[in-house]
Coordinates of N, CA and C in Angstrom, one line a residue:
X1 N 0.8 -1.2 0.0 CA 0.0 0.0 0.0 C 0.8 1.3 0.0
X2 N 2.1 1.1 -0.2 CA 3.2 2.6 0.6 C 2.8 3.2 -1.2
X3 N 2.9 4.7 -1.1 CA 2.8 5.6 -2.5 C 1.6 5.0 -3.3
X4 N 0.1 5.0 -2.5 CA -0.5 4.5 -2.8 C -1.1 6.0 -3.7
X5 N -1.8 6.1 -5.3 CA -2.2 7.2 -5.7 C -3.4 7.7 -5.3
X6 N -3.5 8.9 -5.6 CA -4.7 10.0 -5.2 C -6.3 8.9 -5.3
X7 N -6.2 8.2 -6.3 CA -7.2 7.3 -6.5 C -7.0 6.1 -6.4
X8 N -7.5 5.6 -5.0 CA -7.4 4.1 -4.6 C -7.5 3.3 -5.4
X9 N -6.3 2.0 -5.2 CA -6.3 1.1 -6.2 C -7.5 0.0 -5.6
X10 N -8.3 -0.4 -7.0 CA -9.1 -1.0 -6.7 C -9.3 -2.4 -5.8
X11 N -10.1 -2.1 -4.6 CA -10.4 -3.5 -3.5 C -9.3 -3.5 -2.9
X12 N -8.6 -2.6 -2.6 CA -7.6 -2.6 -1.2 C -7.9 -3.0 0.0
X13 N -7.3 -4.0 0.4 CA -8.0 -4.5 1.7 C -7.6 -3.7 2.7
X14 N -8.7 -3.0 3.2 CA -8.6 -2.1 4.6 C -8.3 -2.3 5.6
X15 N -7.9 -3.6 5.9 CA -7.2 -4.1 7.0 C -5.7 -4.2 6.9
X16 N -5.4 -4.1 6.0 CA -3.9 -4.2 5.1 C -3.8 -2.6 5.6
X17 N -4.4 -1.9 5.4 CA -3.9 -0.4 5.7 C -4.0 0.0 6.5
X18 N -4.7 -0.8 8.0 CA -4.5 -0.3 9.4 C -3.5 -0.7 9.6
X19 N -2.9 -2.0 9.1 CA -2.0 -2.8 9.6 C -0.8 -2.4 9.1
X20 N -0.5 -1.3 8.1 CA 0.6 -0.6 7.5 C 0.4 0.6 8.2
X21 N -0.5 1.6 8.7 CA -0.6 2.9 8.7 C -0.7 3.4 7.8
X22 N -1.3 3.3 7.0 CA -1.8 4.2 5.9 C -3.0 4.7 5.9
X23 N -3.1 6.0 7.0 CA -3.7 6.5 7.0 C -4.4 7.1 6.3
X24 N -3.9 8.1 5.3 CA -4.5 8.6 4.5 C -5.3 8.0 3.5
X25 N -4.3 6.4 3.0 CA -5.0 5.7 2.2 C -6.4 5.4 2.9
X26 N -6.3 4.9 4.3 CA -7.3 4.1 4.8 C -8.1 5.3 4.6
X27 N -8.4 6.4 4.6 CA -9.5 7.7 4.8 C -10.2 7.9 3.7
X28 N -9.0 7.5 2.6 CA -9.4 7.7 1.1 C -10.5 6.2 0.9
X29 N -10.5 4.9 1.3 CA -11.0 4.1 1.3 C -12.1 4.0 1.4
X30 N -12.1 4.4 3.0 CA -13.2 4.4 3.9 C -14.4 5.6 3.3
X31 N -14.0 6.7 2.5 CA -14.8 7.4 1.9 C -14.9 6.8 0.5
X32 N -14.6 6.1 0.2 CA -15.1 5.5 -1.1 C -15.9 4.3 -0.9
X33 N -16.0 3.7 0.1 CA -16.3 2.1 0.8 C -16.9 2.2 1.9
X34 N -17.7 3.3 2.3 CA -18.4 3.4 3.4 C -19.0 1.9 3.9
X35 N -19.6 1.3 3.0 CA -20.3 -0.4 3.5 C -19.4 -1.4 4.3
X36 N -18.0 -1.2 3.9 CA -17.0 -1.6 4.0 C -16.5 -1.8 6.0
X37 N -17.2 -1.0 6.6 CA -16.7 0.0 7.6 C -16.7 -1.2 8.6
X38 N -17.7 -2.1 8.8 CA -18.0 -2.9 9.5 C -18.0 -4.0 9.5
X39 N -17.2 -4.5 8.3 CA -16.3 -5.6 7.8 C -15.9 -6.5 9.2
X40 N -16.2 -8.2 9.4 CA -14.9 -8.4 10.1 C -13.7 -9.3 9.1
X41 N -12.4 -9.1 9.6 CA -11.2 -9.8 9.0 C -11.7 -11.6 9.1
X42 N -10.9 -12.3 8.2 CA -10.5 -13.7 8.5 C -10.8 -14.1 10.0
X43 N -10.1 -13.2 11.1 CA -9.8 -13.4 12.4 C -11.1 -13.3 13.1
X44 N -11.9 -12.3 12.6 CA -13.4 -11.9 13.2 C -13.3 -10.5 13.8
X45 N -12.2 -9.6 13.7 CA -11.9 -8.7 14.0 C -12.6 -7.5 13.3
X46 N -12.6 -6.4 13.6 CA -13.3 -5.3 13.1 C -12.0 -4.2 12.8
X47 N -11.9 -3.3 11.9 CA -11.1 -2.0 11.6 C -10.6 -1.7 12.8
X48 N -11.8 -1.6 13.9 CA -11.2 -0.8 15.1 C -11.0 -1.6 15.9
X49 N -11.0 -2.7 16.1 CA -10.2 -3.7 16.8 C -9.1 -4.3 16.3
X50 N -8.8 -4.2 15.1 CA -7.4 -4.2 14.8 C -6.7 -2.9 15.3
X51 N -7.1 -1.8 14.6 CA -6.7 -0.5 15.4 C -6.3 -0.7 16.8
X52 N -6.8 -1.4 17.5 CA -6.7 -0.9 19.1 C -6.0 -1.7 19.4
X53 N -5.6 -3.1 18.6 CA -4.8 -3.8 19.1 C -3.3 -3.7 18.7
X54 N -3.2 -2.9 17.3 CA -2.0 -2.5 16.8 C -1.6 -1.2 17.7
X55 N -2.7 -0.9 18.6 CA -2.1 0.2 19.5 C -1.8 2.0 18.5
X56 N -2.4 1.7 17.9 CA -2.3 3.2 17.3 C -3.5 3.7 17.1
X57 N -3.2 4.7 17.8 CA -4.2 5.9 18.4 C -4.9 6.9 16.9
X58 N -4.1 6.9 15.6 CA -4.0 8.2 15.0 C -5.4 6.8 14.0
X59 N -4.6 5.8 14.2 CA -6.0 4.9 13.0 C -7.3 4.9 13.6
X60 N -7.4 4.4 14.8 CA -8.6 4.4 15.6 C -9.2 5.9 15.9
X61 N -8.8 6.5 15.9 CA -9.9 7.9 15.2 C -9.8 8.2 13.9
X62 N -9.1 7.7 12.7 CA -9.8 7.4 11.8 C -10.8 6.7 11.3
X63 N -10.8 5.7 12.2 CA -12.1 4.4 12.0 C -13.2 5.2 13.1
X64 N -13.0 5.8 13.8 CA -13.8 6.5 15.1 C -14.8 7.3 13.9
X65 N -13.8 8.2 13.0 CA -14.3 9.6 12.5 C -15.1 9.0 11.2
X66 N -14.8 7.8 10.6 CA -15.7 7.6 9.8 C -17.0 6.9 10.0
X67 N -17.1 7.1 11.1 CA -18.6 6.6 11.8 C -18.7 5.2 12.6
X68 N -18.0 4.4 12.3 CA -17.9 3.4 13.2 C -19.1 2.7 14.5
X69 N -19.5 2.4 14.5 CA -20.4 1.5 15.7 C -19.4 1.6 16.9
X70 N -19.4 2.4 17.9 CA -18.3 1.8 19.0 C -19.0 0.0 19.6
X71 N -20.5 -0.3 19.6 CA -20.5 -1.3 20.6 C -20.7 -2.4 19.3
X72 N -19.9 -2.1 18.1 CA -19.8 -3.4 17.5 C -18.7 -4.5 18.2
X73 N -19.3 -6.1 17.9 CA -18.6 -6.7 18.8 C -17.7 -7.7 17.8
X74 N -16.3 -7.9 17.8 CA -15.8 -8.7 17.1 C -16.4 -10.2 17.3
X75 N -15.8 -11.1 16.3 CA -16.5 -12.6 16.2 C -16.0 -13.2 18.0
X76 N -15.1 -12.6 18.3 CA -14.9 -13.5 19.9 C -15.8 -12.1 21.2
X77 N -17.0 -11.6 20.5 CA -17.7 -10.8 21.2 C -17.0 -10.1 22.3
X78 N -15.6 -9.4 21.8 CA -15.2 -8.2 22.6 C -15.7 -7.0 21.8
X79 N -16.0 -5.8 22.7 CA -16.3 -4.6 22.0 C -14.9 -4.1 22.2
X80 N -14.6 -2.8 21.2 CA -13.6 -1.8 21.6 C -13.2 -1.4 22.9
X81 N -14.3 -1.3 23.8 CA -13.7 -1.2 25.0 C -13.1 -2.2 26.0
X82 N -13.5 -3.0 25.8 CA -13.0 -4.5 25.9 C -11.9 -4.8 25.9
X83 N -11.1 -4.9 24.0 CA -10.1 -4.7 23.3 C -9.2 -4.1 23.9
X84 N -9.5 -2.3 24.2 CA -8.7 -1.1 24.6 C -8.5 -1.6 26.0
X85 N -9.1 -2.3 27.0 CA -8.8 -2.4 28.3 C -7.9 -3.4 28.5
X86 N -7.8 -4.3 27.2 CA -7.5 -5.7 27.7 C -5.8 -5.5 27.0
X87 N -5.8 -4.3 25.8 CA -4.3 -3.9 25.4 C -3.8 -3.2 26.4
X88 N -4.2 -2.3 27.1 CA -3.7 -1.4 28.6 C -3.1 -2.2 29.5
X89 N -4.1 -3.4 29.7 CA -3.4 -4.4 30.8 C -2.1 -5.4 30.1
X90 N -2.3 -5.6 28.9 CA -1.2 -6.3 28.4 C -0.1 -5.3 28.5
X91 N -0.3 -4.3 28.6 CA 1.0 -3.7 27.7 C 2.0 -3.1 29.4
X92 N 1.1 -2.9 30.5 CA 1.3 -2.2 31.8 C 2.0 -3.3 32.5
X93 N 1.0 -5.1 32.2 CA 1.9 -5.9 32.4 C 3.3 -6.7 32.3
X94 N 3.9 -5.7 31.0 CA 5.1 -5.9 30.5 C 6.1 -5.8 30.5
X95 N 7.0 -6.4 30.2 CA 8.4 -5.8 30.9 C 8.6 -4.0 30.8
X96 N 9.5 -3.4 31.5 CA 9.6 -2.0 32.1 C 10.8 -1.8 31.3
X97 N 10.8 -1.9 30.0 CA 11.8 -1.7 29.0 C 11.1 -0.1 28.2
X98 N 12.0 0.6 27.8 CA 11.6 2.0 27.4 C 10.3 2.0 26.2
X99 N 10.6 1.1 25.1 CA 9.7 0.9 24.4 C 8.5 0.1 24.4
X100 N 8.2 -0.7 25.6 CA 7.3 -1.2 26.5 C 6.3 0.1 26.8
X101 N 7.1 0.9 27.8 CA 6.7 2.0 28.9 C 5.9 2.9 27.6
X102 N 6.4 3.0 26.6 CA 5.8 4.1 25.2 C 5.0 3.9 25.0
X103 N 4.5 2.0 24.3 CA 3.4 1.4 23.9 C 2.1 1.4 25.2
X104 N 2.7 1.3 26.9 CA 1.4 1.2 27.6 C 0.9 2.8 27.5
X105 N 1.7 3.9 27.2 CA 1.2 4.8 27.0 C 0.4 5.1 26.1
X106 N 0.7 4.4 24.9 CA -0.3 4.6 23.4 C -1.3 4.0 23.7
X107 N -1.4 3.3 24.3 CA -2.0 1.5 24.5 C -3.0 2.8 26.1
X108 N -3.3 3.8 26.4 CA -4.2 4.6 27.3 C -4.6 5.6 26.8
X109 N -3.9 6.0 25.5 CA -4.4 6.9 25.1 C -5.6 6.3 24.3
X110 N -5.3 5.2 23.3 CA -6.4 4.7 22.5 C -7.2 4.3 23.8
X111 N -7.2 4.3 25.1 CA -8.6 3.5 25.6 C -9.0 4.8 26.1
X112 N -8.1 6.1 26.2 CA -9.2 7.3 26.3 C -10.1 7.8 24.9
X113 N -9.6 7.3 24.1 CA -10.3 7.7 22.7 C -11.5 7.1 22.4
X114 N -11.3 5.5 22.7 CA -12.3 5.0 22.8 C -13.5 5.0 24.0
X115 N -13.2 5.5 25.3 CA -14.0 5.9 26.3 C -14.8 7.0 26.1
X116 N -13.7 8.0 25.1 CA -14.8 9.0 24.8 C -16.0 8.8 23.6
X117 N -15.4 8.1 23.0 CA -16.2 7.4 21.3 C -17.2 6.7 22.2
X118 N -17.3 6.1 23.3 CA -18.3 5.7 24.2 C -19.1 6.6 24.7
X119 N -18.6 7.1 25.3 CA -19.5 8.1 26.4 C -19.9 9.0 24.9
X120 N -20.0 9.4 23.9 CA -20.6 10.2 23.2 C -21.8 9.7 22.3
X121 N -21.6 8.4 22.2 CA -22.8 7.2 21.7 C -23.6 7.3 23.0
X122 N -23.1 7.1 24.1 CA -24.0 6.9 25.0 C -25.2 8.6 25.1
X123 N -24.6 9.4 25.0 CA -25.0 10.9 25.2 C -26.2 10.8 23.4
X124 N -25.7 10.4 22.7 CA -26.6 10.5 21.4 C -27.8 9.3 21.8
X125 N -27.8 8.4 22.2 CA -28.7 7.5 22.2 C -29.8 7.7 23.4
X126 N -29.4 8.6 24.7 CA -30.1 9.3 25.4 C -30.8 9.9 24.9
X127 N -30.0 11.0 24.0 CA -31.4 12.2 23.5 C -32.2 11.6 22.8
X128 N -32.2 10.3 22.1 CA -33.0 10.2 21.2 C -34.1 9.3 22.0
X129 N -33.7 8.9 23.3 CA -35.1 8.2 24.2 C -35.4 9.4 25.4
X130 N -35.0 10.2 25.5 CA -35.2 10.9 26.7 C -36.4 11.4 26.3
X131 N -37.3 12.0 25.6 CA -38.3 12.2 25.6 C -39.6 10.9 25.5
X132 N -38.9 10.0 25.3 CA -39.6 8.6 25.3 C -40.4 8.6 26.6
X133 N -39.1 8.5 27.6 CA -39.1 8.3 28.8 C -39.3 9.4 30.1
X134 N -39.3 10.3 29.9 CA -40.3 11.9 30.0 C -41.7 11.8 29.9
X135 N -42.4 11.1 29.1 CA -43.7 11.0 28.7 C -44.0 9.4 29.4
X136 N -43.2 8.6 29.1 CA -44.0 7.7 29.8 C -44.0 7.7 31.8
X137 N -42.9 8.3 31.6 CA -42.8 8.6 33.5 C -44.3 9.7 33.7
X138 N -44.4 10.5 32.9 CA -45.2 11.7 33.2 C -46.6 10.8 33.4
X139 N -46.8 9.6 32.7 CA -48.1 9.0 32.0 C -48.6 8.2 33.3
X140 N -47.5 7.9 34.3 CA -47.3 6.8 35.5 C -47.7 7.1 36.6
X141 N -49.0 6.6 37.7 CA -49.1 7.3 38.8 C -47.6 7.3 39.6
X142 N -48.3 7.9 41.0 CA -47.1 8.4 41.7 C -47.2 6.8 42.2
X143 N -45.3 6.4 42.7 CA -45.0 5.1 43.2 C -43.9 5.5 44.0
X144 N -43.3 5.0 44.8 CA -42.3 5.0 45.6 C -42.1 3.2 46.3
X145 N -40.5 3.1 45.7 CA -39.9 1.6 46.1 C -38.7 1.6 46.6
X146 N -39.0 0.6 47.5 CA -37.5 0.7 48.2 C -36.5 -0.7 47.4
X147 N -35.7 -0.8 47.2 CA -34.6 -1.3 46.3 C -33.3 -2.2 47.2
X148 N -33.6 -2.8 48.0 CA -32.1 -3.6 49.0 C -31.3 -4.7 48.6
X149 N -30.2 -4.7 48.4 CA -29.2 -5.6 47.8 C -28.1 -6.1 48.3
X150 N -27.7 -7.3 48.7 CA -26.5 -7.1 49.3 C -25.7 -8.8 49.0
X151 N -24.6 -8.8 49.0 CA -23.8 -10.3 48.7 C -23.5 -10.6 49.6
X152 N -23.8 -11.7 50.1 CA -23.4 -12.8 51.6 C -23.1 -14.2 51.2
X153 N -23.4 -15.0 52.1 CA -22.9 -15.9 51.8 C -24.1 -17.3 52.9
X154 N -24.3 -18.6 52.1 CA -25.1 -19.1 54.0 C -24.0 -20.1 54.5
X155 N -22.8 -19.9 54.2 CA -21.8 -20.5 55.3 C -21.9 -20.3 56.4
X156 N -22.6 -21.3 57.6 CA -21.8 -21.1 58.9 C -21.0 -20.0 59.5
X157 N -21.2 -18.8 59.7 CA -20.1 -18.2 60.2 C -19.6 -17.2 59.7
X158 N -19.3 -17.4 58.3 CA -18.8 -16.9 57.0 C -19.7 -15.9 56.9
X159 N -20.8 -16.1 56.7 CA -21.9 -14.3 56.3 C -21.5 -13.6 57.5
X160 N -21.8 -13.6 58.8 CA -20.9 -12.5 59.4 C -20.2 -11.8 59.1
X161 N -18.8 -12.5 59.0 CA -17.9 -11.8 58.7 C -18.0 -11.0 57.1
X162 N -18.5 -12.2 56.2 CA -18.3 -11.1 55.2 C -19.5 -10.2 55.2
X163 N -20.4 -10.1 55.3 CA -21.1 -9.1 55.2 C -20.7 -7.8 55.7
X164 N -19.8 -7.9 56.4 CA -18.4 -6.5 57.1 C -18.2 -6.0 55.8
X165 N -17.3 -6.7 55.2 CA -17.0 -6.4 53.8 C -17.1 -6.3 52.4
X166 N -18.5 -7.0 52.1 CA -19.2 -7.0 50.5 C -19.9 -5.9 50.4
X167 N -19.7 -5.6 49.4 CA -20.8 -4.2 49.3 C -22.5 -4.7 49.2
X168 N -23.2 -3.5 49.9 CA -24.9 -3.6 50.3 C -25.1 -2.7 49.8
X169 N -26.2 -1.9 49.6 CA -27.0 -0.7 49.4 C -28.1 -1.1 49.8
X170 N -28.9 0.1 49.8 CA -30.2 0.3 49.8 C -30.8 1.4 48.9
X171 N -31.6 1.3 47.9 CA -32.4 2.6 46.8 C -33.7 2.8 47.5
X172 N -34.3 4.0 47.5 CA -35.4 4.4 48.1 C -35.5 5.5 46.4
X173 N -36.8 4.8 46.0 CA -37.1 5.7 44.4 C -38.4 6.3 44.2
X174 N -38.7 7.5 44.3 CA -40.1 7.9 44.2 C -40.2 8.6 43.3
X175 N -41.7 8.7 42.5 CA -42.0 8.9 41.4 C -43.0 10.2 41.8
X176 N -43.3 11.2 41.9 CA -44.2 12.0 42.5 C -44.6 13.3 41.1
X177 N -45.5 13.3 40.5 CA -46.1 14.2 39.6 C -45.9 13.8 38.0

């Protein structure tokens, strides 16, 4: 793909150009081949889960910027976030060699990119039920429920103690007008 021309050579495999960095190629692609976007590889892999795993940040907001699905899930049903959490811990768990130390850093920056390519799907998919759910709350008499939860255990002995230390709550939720 290197000195690839102004006009993509026909049926370039897009995963060949994550896997080179060819970015620009890949942009040129991806705007010629929109259908393309959601492809998975041989492996079951998605554009942006190769991205995240080749640890480069500058492709995975190119696959980000061309629209991409963040909660698409590769054939072994990781999502991007998944991916991005599971390269952070590979790469932190690694030897403490300089070029190690570089990649856990690449390897946090793509899982902030992708946290945000999350949280901004999640903010679009709100607005688009929040009036849903505005109207059917409005529609509902008034209710108030209490909500209690807690992890124990019925060993002998054992719930005592752990109940000291598993998390509990309690929700108190009222609906009023």
């Amino acid at each position: 793909p290197r000195n690839m021309p102004a006009v993509l050579q026909d049926r370039v495999d897009l995963f060949s150009l994550v896997y080179a960095g060819e970015l620009d190629a890949l942009r040129l692609a991806l705007l010629q081949r929109p259908t393309e976007l959601h492809l998975l590889d041989r492996h079951g892999d998605s554009l942006l889960h190769l991205a995240i795993r080749r640890v480069d940040t500058a492709a995975v907001r190119c696959v980000l910027a061309a629209g991409f699905d963040v909660n698409t899930r590769s054939a072994g049903n990781w999502t991007p976030m998944e991916e991005a959490m599971a390269c952070v811990q590979a790469c932190v768990g690694a030897d403490a060699a300089a070029d190690v130390k570089a990649k856990a850093v690449a390897a946090q920056q793509v899982l902030r990119e992708i946290h945000l390519a999350v949280q901004l799907d999640e903010q679009k998919r709100w607005a688009g039920r929040r009036e849903t759910v505005l109207r059917t709350l409005r529609s509902m008499p008034d209710f108030s429920a209490v909500l209690a939860w807690r992890i124990g255990s019925y060993m002998l002995g054992v719930a005592t103690l752990l109940r000291r230390f598993l998390p509990s709550d309690t929700y108190r939720i009222r609906k009023r007008g």
